[in-house]
XYZ file of C-alpha atoms in Angstrom:
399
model
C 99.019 68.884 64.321
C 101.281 70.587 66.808
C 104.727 68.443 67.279
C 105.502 67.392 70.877
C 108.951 67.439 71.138
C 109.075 66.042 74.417
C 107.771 62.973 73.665
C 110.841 62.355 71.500
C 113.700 63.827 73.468
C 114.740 67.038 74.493
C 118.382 67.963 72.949
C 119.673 70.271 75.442
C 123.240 71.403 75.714
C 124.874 72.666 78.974
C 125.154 76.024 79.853
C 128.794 76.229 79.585
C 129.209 75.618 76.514
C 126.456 78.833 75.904
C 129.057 80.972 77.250
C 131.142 82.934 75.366
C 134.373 81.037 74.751
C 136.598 83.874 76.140
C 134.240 84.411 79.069
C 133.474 81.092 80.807
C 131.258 81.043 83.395
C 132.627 82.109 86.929
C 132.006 83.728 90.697
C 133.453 87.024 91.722
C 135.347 88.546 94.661
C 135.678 86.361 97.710
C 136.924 89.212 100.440
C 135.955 92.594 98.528
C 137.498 94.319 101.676
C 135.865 96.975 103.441
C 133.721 100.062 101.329
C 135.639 101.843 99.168
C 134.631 105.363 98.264
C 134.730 106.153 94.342
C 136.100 102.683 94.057
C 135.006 99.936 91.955
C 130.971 99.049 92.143
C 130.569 95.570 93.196
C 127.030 93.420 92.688
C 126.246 90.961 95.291
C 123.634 88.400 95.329
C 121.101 90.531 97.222
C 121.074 92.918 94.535
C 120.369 90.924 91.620
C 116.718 90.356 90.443
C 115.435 92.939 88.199
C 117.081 96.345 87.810
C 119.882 96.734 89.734
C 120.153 99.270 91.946
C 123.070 101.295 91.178
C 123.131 103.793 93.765
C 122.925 101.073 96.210
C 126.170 98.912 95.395
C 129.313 98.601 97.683
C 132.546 99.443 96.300
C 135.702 97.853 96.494
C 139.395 99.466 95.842
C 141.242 99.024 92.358
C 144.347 96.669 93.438
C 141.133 94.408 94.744
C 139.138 94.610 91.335
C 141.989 93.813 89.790
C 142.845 90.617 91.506
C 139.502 89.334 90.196
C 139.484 91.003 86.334
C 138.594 87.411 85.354
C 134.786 88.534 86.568
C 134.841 91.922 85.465
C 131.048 92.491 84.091
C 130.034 94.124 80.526
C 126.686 95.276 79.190
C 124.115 92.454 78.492
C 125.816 89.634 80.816
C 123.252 88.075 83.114
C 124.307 88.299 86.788
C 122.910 85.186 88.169
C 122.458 84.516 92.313
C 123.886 81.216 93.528
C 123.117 81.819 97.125
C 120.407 83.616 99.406
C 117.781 84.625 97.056
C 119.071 81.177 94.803
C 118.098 81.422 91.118
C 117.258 85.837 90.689
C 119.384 86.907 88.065
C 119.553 90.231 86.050
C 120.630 91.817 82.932
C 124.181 93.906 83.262
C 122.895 97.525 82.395
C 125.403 99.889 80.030
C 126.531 102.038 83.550
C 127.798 98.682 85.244
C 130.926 98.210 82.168
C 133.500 97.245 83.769
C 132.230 96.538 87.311
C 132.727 93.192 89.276
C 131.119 90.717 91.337
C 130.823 89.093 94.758
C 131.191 85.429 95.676
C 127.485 85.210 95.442
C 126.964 85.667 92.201
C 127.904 84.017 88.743
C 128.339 85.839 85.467
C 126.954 84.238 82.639
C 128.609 86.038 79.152
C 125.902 84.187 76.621
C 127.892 83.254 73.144
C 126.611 84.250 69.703
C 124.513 81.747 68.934
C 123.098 82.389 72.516
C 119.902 85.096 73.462
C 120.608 86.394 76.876
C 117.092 87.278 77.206
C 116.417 83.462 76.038
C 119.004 82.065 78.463
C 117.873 84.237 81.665
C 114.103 83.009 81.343
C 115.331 79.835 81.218
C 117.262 79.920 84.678
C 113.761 81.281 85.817
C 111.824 78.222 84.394
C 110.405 75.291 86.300
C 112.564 72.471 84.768
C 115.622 73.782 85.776
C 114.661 75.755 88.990
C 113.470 72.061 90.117
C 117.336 71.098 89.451
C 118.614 74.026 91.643
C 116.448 73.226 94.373
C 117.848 69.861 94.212
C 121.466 70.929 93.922
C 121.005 73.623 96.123
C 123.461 72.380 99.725
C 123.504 74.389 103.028
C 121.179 74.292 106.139
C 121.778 78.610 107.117
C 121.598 79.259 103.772
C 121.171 78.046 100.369
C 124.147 77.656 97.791
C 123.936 76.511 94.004
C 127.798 75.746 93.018
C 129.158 77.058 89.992
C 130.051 73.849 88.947
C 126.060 72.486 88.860
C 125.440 76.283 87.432
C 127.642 75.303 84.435
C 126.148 71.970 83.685
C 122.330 72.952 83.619
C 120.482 72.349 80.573
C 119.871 74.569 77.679
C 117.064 74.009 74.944
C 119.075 73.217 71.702
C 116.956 75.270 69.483
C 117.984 78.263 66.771
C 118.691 81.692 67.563
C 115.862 83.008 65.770
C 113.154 80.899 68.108
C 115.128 82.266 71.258
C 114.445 85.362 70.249
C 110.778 84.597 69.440
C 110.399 83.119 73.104
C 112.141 85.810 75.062
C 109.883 88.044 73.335
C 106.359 86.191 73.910
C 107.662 85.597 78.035
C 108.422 89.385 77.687
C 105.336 90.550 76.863
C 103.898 88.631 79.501
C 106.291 90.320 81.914
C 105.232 93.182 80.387
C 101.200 92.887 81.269
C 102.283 91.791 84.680
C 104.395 94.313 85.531
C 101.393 96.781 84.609
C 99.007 94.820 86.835
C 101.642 95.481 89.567
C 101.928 99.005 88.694
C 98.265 99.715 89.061
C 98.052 97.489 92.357
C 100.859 100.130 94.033
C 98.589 102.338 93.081
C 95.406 101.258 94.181
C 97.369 100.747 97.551
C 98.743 104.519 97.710
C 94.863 105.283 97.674
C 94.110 103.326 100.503
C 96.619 104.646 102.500
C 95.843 108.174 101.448
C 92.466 107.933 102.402
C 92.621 106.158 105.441
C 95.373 109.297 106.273
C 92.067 111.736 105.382
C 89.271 109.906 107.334
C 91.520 109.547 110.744
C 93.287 112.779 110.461
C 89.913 114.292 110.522
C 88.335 112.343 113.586
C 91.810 113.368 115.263
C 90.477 117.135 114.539
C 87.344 116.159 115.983
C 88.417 116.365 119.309
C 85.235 115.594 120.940
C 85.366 112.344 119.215
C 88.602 111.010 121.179
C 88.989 108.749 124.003
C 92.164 107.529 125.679
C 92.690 104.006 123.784
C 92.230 102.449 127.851
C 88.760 103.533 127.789
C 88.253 101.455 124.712
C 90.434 98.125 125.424
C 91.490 96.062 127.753
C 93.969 93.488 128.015
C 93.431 89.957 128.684
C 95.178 87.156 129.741
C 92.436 84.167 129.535
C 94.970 81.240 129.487
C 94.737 77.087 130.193
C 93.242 76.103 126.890
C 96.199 73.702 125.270
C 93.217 71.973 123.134
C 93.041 75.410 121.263
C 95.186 75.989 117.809
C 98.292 78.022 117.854
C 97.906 81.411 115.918
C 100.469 83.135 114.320
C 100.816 87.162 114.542
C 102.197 88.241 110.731
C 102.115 92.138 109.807
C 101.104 90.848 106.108
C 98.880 88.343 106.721
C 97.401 89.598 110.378
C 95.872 86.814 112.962
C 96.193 83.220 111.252
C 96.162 80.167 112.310
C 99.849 78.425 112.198
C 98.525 75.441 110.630
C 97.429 77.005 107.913
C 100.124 78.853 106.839
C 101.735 78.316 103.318
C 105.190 79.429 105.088
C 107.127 77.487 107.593
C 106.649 79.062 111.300
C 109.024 77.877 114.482
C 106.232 75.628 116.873
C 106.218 75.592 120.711
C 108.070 71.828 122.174
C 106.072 70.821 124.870
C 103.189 72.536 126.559
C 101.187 75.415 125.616
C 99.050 75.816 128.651
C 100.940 79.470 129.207
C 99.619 80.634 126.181
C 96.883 83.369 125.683
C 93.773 82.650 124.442
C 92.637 85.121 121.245
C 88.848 85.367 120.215
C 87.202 87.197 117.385
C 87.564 91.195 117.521
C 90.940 90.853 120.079
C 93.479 92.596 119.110
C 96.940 91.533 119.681
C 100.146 94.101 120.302
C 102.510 92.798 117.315
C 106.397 92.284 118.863
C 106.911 94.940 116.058
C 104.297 97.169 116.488
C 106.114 99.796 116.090
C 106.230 99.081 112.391
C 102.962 98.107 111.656
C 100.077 98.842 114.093
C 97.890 96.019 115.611
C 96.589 93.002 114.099
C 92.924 91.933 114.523
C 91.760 88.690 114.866
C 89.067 86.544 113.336
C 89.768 83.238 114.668
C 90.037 81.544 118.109
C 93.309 80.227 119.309
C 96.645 80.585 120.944
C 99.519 83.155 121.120
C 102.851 83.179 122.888
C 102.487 84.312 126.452
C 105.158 87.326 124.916
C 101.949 89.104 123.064
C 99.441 91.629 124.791
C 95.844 90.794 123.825
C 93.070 93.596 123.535
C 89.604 93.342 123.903
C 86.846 95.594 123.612
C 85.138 97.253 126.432
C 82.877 98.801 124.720
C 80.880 98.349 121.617
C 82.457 99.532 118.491
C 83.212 98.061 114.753
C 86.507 95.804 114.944
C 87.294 96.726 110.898
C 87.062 100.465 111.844
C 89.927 99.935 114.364
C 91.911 97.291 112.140
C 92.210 100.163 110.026
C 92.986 102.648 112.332
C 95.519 100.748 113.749
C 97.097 100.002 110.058
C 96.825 103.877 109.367
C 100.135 106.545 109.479
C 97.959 108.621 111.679
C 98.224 105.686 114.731
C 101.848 104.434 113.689
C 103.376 108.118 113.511
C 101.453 109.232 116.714
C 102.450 106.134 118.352
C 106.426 106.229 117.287
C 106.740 109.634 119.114
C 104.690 108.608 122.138
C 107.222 105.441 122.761
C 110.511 106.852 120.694
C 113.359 104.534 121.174
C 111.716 101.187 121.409
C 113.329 99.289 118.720
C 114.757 96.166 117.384
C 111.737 93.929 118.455
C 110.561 95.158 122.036
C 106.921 94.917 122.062
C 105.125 98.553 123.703
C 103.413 98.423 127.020
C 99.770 98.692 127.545
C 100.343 101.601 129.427
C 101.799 103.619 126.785
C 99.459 102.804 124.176
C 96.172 103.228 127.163
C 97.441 106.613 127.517
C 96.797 107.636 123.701
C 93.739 109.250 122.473
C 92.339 107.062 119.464
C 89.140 107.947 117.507
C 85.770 106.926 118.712
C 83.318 107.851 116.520
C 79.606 106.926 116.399
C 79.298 103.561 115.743
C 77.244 104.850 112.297
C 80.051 106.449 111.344
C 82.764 103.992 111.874
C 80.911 101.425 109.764
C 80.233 103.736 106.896
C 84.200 104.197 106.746
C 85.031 100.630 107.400
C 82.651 99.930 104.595
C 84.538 102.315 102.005
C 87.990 100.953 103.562
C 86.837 97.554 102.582
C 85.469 98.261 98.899
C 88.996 99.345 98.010
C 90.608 96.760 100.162
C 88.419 94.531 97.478
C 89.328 96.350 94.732
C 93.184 95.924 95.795
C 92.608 91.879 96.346
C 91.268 91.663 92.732
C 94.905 93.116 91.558
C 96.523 90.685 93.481
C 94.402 88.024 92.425
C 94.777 89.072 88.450
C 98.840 89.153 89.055
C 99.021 85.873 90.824
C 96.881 84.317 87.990
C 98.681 85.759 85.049
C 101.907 84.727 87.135
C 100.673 81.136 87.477
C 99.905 81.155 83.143
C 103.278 82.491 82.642
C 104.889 79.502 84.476
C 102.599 76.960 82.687
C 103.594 79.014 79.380
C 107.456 78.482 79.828
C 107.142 75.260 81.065
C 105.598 74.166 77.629
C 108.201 76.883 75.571
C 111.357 76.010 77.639
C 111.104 72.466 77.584
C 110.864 72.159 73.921
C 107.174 70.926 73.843
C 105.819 74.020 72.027
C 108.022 75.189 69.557
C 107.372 78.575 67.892
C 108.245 80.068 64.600
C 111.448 82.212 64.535
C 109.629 84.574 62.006
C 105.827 84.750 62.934
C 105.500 83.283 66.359
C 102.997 80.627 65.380
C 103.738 77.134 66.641
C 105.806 74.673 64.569
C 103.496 72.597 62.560
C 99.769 71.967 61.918
C-alpha cells in the first residue's frame, strides 16, 4: 500500500535555510546604469525562464558590479523572477561565472544537501506558485519580495529522492519539449506552403483582382443587444465573453459599434503584423475597426489564409511603409492591391489542404497542453510529499 504522506503532515523546511550558508538568498543591482560595452553581463527578470539568452543581456561597468559582488552568479545557481513574469526561473549556465543580477531577480545558491534541479521544479509547482500568487503585491505589476521568496516551503526529503524527482519531472520536460519541437515544425510547413500556393496565383496574373472588387466595407451599426467581439491576431474573431484572458470592456453605450457577421473580415489595429482576421460569429467591434464583406462569392477560409500568408503581409508592408506603432491601414490602400481570385474550385481545394494541416498542427497543441496538464498533476502529488519515490529505483515508497 502506497504511504500518503500528506495525510500525516508535510515536514517542509524554508528555502533559506536550502541555501548555501555563504550564499544566502538575495536581489541584484538596483540602478545598473546605462549599457556598458564589454562590461559586466547582467540577467534581468525578462530573461529568465529557460536558457538564457546570452547574446541578449545588458551590461553594466565594473565599479557597478562591484558594488553588488554580494549577487555575483556561479554555474548551477537558479536565477529566480520576483517580478513581471513572477515565478520563471533558470539554471546559471558555465559562460554566466561571475555575472550579476538585476533588482528583478533573486539568486538562489542551493546547499549540499540541496538538488537545484529538485529545488527549481519546486518554485514551478502548484503548492507554492498558489503562495506567490498570494504574496505577490502591486497593481502595474506583480512583485514577490525576497523576504516571502526566503520563507517558502521546501519538501524535507533526502538528497537521493530529489534527485529521483528532478529526474522523472525531467523526462517529462523532456517528451514535451519534443512535442513542441515537432509542432514548430508542423507550423514552418504551413507557412511554407501557404508561401507556394499564393506565390503561384500571384504568377497567375489573370487570376488577380484589385482586393475593392472583392470587399467592401461596412458600417451596419445600432445593435447594442449584440455581444462585444474581440479582434486577437492568435485567437482571430471571438467573442469577449468568452475569452479565458481578461479584455478592457466599453462603460456605457455601444450603439456606435459595428456590427460583424459570419465571413466579415475585420482590418486588425495591427494589421500590419498579422493580416486580417475572419469572423465566425455575430457581434460587436469598436467603431476604430474597418469591417469587410464580400461582394462577391468566394470561400472565406481561402482568404483567412491568404490574408495570414507572407505573400499578403510582405506585399502589403511595402504598399503602406511607415504605418507603425498601432495605426490601423485605410481601405483605400488595401482596395488598391491585387489579391488572388481564383475559381471558386480551386480556392476550396487549397483551403481544404490548409485546413488538414491546420488539424494536424491543433493535435500538437492539444498533445502538449495535455501532457502539460499530467505534468502539473504529477508534481503536485511528488512535490507535496504524497508520492514518495525510491532514491535508487524510482518505484514509490511502500506496497
Amino acid at each position: 500500500m502506497m504511504r500518503n504522506r500528506q495525510s500525516a503532515g508535510i515536514s517542509t523546511t524554508p528555502l533559506a535555510t536550502v541555501a548555501e550558508a555563504r550564499a544566502p538568498i538575495v536581489y541584484g543591482i538596483v540602478q545598473p546604469g546605462p549599457e556598458t560595452p564589454g562590461g559586466v553581463p547582467f540577467v534581468q527578470s525578462r530573461d529568465v525562464g529557460g536558457v538564457i539568452e546570452i547574446k541578449s543581456l545588458q551590461r553594466t561597468s565594473l565599479e557597478i558590479a562591484e558594488q553588488y559582488r554580494r549577487s555575483k552568479i556561479a554555474p548551477g545557481d537558479i536565477l529566480f523572477s520576483l517580478r513581471g513574469n513572477i515565478g520563471r526561473s533558470s539554471i546559471t549556465p558555465a559562460e554566466l561565472d561571475g555575472a550579476n543580477i538585476a533588482r528583478g531577480v533573486a539568486r538562489i545558491r542551493v546547499g549540499a544537501k540541496g538538488d537545484p534541479d529538485f529545488v527549481r521544479y519546486v518554485l514551478q509547482g502548484p503548492v507554492l506558485q498558489r503562495l506567490i500568487a498570494r504574496n505577490a503585491n502591486g497593481s502595474t505589476f506583480r512583485e514577490l519580495s525576497i523576504e516571502e521568496l526566503r520563507k517558502l516551503p521546501i519538501p524535507d526529503v533526502s538528497l537521493p529522492e530529489q534527485r529521483k524527482i528532478a529526474e522523472i519531472l525531467r523526462a517529462w520536460d523532456e517528451a514535451i519539449e519534443k512535442l513542441e519541437v515537432l509542432r514548430a515544425a508542423k507550423l514552418r510547413r504551413i507557412t511554407s506552403v501557404r508561401q507556394r500556393l499564393f506565390e503561384a496565383a500571384y504568377a497567375s496574373h489573370n487570376r488577380l483582382k484589385r482586393a475593392r472588387d472583392i470587399f467592401e466595407t461596412v458600417s451596419e451599426r445600432a445593435r447594442p443587444d449584440l455581444p462585444l467581439l474581440a479582434v486577437m491576431q492568435d485567437v482571430g474573431i471571438v467573442r469577449r465573453d468568452e475569452l479565458d484572458r481578461r479584455v478592457a470592456m466599453p462603460d456605457g453605450d455601444t450603439s456606435s459599434y459595428k456590427v460583424v457577421r459570419p465571413r466579415d473580415f475585420v482590418i486588425s489595429l495591427r494589421s500590419f503584423e498579422g493580416g486580417l482576421e475572419y469572423s465566425m460569429v455575430t457581434g460587436l467591434v469598436s467603431p476604430a475597426y474597418t469591417v469587410l464583406r464580400p461582394t462577391t462569392q468566394l470561400v472565406g477560409d481561402y482568404y483567412r489564409h491568404f490574408f495570414k500568408s507572407r505573400s499578403f503581409i510582405g506585399r502589403l508592408d511595402k504598399l503602406i511603409f511607415g504605418i507603425r506603432d498601432g495605426k490601423q491601414i485605410a481601405f483605400r490602400d488595401f482596395g488598391d492591391m491585387y489579391i488572388p481570385a481564383p475559381p471558386l474550385a480551386e480556392q476550396e481545394t487549397q483551403s481544404c489542404a490548409l485546413r488538414l494541416l491546420e488539424a494536424d498542427l491543433a493535435l500538437e497543441k492539444e498533445r502538449i497542453e495535455t501532457l502539460t496538464r499530467q505534468k502539473r498533476g504529477l508534481m503536485q502529488k511528488l512535490l507535496t510529499g504524497e508520492w514518495r519515490v525510491s532514491g535508487n529505483c524510482g518505484g514509490p515508497v511502500g506496497t
